[in-house]
mmCIF file of C-alpha atoms in Angstrom:
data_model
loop_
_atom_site.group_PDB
_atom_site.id
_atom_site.type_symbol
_atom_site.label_atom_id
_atom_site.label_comp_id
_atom_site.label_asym_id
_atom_site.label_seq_id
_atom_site.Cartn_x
_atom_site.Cartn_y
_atom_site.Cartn_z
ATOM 1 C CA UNK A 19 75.791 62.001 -91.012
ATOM 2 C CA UNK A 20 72.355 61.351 -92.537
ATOM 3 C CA UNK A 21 71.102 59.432 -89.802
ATOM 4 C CA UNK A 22 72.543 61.580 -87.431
ATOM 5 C CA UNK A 23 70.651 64.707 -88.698
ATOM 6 C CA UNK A 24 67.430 62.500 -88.602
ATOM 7 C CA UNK A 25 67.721 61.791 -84.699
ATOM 8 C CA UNK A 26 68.509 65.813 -84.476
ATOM 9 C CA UNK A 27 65.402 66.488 -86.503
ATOM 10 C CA UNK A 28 62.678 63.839 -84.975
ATOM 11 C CA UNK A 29 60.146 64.759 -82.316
ATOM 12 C CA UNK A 30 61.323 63.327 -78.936
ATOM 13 C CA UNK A 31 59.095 60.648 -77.085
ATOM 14 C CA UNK A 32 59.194 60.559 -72.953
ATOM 15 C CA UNK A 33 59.437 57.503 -71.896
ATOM 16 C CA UNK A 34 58.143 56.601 -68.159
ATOM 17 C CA UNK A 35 59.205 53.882 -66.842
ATOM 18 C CA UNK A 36 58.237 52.496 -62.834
ATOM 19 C CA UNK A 37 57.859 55.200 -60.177
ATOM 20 C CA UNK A 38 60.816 57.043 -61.790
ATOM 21 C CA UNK A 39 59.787 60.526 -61.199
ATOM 22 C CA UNK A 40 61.138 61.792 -64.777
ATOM 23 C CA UNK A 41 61.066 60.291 -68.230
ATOM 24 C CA UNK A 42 63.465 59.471 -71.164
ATOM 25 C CA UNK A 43 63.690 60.900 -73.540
ATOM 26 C CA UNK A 44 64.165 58.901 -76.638
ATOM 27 C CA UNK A 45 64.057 60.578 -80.286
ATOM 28 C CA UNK A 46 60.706 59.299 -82.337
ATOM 29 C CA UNK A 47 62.450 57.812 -85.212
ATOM 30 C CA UNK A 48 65.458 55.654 -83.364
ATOM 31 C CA UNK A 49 62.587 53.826 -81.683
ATOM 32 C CA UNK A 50 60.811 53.198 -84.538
ATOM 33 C CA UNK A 51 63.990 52.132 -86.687
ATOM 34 C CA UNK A 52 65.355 49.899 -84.046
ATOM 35 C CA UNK A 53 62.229 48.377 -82.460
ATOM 36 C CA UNK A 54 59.326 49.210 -85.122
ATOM 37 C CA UNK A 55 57.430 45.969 -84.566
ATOM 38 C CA UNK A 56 55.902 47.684 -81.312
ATOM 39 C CA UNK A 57 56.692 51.323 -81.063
ATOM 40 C CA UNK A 58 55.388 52.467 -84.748
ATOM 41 C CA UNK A 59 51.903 50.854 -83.420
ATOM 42 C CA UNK A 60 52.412 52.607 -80.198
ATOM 43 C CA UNK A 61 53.648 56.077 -80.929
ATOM 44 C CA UNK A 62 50.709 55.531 -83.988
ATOM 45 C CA UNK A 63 48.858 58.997 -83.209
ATOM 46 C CA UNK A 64 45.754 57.394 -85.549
ATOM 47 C CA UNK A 65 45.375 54.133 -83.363
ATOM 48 C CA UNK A 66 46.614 54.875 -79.541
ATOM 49 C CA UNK A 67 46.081 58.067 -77.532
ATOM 50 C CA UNK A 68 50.311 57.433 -76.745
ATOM 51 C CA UNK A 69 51.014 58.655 -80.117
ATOM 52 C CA UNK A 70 49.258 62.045 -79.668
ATOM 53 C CA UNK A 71 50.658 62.408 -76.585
ATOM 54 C CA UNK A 72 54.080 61.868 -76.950
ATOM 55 C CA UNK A 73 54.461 59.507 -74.427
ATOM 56 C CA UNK A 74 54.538 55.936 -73.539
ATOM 57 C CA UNK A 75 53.947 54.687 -70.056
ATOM 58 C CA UNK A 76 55.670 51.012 -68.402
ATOM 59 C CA UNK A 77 54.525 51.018 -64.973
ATOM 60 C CA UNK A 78 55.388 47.511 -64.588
ATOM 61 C CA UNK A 79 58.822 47.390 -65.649
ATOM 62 C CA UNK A 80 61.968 48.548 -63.975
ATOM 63 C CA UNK A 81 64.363 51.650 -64.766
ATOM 64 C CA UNK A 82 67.280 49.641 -64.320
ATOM 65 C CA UNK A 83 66.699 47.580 -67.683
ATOM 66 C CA UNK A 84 65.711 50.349 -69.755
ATOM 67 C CA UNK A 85 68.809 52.099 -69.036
ATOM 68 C CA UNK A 86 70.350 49.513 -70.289
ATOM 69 C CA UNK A 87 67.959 49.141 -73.241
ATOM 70 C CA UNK A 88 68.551 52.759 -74.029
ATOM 71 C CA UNK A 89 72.154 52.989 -73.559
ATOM 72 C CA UNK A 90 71.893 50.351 -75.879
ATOM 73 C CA UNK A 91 69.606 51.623 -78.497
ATOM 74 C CA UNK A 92 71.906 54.964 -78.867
ATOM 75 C CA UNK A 93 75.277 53.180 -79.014
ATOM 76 C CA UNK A 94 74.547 50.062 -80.492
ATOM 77 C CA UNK A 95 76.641 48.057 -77.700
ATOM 78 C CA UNK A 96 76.212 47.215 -74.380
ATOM 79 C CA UNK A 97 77.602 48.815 -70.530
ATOM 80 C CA UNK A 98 79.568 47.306 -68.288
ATOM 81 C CA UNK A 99 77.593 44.586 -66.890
ATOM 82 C CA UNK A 100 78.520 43.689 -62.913
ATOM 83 C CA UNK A 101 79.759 40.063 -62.408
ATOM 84 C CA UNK A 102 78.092 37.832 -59.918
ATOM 85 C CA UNK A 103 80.463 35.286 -58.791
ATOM 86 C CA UNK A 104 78.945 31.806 -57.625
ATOM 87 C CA UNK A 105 80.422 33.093 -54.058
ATOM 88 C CA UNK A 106 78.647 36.633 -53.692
ATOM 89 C CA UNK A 107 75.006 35.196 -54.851
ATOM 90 C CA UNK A 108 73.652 37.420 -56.806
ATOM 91 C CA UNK A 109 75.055 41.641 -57.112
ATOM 92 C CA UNK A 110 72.243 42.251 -59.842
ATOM 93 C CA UNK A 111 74.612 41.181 -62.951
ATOM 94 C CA UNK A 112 72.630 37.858 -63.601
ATOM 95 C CA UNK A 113 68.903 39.306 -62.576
ATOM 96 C CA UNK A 114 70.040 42.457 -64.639
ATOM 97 C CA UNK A 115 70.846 40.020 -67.338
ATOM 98 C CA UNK A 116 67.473 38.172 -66.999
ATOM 99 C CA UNK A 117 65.265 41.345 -66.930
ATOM 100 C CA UNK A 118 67.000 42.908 -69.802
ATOM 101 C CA UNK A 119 66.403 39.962 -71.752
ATOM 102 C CA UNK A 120 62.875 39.666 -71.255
ATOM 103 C CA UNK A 121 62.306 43.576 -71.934
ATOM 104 C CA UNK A 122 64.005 43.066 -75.170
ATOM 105 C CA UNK A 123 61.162 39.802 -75.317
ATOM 106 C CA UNK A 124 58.008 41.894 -74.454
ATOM 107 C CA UNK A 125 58.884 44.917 -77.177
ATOM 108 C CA UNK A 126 60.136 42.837 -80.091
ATOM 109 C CA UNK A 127 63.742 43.745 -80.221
ATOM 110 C CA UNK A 128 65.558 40.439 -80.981
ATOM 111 C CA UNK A 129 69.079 42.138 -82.122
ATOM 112 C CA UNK A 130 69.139 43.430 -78.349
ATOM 113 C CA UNK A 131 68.070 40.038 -76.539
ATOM 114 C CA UNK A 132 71.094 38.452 -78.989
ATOM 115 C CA UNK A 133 73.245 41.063 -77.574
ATOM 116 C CA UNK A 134 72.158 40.523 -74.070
ATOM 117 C CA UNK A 135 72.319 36.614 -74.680
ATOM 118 C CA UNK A 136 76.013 37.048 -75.620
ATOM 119 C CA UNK A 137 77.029 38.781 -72.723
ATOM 120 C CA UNK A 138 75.146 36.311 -70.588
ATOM 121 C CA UNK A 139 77.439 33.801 -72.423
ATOM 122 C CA UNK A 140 80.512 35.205 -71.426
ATOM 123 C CA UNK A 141 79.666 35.464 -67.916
ATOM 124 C CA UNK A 142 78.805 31.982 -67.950
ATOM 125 C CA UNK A 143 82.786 31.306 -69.366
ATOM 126 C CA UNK A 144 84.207 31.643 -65.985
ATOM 127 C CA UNK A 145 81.373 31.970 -63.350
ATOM 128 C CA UNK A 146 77.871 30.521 -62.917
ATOM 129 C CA UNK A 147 74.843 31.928 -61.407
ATOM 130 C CA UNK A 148 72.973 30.897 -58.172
ATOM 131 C CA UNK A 149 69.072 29.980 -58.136
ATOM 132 C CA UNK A 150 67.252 33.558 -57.840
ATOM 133 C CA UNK A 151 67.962 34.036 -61.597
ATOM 134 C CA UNK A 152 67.134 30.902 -63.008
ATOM 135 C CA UNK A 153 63.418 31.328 -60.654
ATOM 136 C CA UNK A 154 63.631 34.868 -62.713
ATOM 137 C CA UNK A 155 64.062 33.246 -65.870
ATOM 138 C CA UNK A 156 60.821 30.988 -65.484
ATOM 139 C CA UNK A 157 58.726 33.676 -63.858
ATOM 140 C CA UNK A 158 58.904 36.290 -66.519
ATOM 141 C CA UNK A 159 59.613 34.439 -69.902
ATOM 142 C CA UNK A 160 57.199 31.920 -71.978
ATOM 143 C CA UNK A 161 57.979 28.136 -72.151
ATOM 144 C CA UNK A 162 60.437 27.023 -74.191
ATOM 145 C CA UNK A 163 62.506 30.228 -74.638
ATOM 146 C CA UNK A 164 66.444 30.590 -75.191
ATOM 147 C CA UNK A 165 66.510 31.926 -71.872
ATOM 148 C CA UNK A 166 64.897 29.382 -70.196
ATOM 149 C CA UNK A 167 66.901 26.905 -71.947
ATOM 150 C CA UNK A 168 70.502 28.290 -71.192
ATOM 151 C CA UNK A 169 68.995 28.923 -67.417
ATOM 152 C CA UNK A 170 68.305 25.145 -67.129
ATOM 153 C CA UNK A 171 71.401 24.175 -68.720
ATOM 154 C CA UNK A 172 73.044 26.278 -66.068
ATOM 155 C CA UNK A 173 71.504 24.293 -63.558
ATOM 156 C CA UNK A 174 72.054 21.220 -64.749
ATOM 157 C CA UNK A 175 76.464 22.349 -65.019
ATOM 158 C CA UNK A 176 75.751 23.394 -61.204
ATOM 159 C CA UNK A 177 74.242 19.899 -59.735
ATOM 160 C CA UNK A 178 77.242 17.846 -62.198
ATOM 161 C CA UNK A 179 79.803 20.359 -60.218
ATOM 162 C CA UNK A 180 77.922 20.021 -56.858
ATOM 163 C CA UNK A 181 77.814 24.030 -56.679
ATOM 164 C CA UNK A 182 74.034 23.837 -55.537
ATOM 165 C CA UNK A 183 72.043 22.091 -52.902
ATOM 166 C CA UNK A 184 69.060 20.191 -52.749
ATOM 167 C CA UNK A 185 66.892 23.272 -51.331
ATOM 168 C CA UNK A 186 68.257 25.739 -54.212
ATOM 169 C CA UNK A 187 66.201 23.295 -56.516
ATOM 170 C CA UNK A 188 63.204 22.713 -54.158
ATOM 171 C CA UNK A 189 63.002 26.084 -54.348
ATOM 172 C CA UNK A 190 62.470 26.517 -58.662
ATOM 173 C CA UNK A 191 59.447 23.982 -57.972
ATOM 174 C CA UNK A 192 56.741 25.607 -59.375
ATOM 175 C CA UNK A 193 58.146 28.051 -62.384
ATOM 176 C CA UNK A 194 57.652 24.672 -65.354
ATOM 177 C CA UNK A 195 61.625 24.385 -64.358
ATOM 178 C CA UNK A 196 61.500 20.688 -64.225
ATOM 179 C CA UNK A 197 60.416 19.943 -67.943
ATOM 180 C CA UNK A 198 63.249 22.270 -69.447
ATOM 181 C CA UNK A 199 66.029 20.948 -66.820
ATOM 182 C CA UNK A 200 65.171 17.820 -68.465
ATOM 183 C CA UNK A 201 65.677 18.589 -71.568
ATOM 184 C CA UNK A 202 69.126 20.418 -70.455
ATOM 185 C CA UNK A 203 72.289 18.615 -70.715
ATOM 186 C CA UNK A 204 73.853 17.864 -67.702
ATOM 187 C CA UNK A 205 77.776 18.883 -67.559
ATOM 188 C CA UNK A 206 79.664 20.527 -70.154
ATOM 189 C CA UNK A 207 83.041 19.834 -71.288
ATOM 190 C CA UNK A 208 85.863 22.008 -69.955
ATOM 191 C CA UNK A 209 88.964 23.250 -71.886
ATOM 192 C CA UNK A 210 91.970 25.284 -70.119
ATOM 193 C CA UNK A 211 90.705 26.993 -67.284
ATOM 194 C CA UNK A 212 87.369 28.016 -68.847
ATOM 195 C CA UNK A 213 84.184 26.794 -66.714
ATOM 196 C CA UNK A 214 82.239 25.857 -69.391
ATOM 197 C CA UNK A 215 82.811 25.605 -73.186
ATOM 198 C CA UNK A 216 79.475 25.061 -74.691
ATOM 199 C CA UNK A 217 78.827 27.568 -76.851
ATOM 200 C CA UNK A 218 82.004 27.486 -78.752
ATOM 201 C CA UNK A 219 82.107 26.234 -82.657
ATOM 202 C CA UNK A 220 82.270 22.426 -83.029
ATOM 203 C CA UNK A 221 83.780 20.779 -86.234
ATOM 204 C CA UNK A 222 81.304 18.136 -87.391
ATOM 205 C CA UNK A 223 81.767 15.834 -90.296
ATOM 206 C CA UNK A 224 83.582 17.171 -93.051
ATOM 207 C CA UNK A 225 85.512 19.473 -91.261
ATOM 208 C CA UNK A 226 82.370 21.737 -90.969
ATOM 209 C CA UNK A 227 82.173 24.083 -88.179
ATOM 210 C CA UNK A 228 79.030 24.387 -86.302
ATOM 211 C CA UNK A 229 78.753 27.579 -84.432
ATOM 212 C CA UNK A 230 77.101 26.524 -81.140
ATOM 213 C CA UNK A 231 76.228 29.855 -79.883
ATOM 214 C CA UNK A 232 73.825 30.956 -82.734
ATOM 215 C CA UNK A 233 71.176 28.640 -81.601
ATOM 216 C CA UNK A 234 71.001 31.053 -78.578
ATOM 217 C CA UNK A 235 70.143 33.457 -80.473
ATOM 218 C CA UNK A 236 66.411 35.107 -81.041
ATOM 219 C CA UNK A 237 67.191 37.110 -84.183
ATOM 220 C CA UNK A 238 70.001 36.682 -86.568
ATOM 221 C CA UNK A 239 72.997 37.392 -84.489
ATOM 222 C CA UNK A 240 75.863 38.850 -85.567
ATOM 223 C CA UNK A 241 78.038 37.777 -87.898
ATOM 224 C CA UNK A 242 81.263 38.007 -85.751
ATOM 225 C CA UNK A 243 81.978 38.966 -82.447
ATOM 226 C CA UNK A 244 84.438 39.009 -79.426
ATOM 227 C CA UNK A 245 82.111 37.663 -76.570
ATOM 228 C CA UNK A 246 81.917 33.866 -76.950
ATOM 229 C CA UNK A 247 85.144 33.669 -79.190
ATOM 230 C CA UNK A 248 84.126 32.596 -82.564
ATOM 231 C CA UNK A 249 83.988 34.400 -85.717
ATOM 232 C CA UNK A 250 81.921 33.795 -88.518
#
């Protein structure tokens, strides 16, 4: 009740994102709460002209992701993603992924780029992702990131199932791809009819679990959850 009066009471911030022709607006103090590593420097009024104003300004990224960001940021879950199946190339689910993942990157938001990671990971259960994505992956995020990792390992389940051809990897030549598909395992183990099982738990010596998933993650994931199937 608390916090909710707080949103009611804090100045709202518009937030332009693209070409969109209006903003969003996003209360001052949810921002700051959930992301405070870069908005309280932005929306300082004492160090950038954005904090006077009111308003922030991303030219450069796309409305898509924020909506997702936002939707996010008030509800503390994530929409509907769609699905792209390995038959339809890509419908936007696995660039949508990829873009949302590196917005949560470039503002400092790790619990969101967990959340977004764990989604990814259930997609990745039953269907697998074609080339564009993975090129995605290395264009906009740094070396050595999750998401570069679980993109490579992707590629590397897709050459073990034969699911690509030889010009879907000419064609990552170019992005670093080759050092981190190196790295990458190539083929999972399968269980039931689940395409890949990777990020499950794994009981290790002494009957010890170890949750495979969390080393996905950015931040400091959540304790339990429904995506991946595991509970902490």
């Amino acid at each position: 009740m608390l916090w909710s009066r707080n949103l009611q009471s804090s100045r709202l911030i518009e937030i332009w994102v693209g070409n969109a022709k209006k903003p969003f607006l996003v209360p001052h103090n949810l921002l700051i709460s959930q992301a405070p590593e870069y908005f309280a420097k932005a929306l300082d009024p004492n160090t950038f002209s954005e904090g006077k104003a009111r308003r922030i300004d991303f030219p450069e990224d796309d409305v898509e992701s924020w909506r997702v960001f936002l939707f996010w940021l008030f509800n503390r879950e994530l929409p509907n993603f769609p699905i792209d199946v390995e038959t339809a190339h890509d419908r936007g689910g696995s660039k949508l992924f990829v873009r949302c993942w590196a917005l949560g990157d470039r503002y400092a938001v790790p619990a969101f780029q967990d959340e977004i990671m764990l989604a990814l990971m259930d997609m990745l259960k039953n269907f697998t992702v074609n080339w564009p994505p993975v090129k995605l992956a290395f264009d906009i995020t740094a070396p050595n990131s999750q998401l570069r990792r679980i993109m490579a390992e992707e590629a590397g389940e897709n050459m073990h199932r034969g699911l690509w051809k030889d010009e879907d990897f000419k064609k990552l030549d170019g992005v670093d791809f080759t050092y981190e598909f190196i790295k990458a395992p190539k083929g999972s183990k399968t269980k039931g009819n689940e395409r890949c099982n990777r990020f499950k738990r794994q009981k290790g010596e002494g009957g010890k679990f170890t949750y495979l998933w969390k080393s996905y993650m950015v931040g400091e994931g959540p304790k339990k959850h429904r995506i991946v199937g595991d509970t902490m």
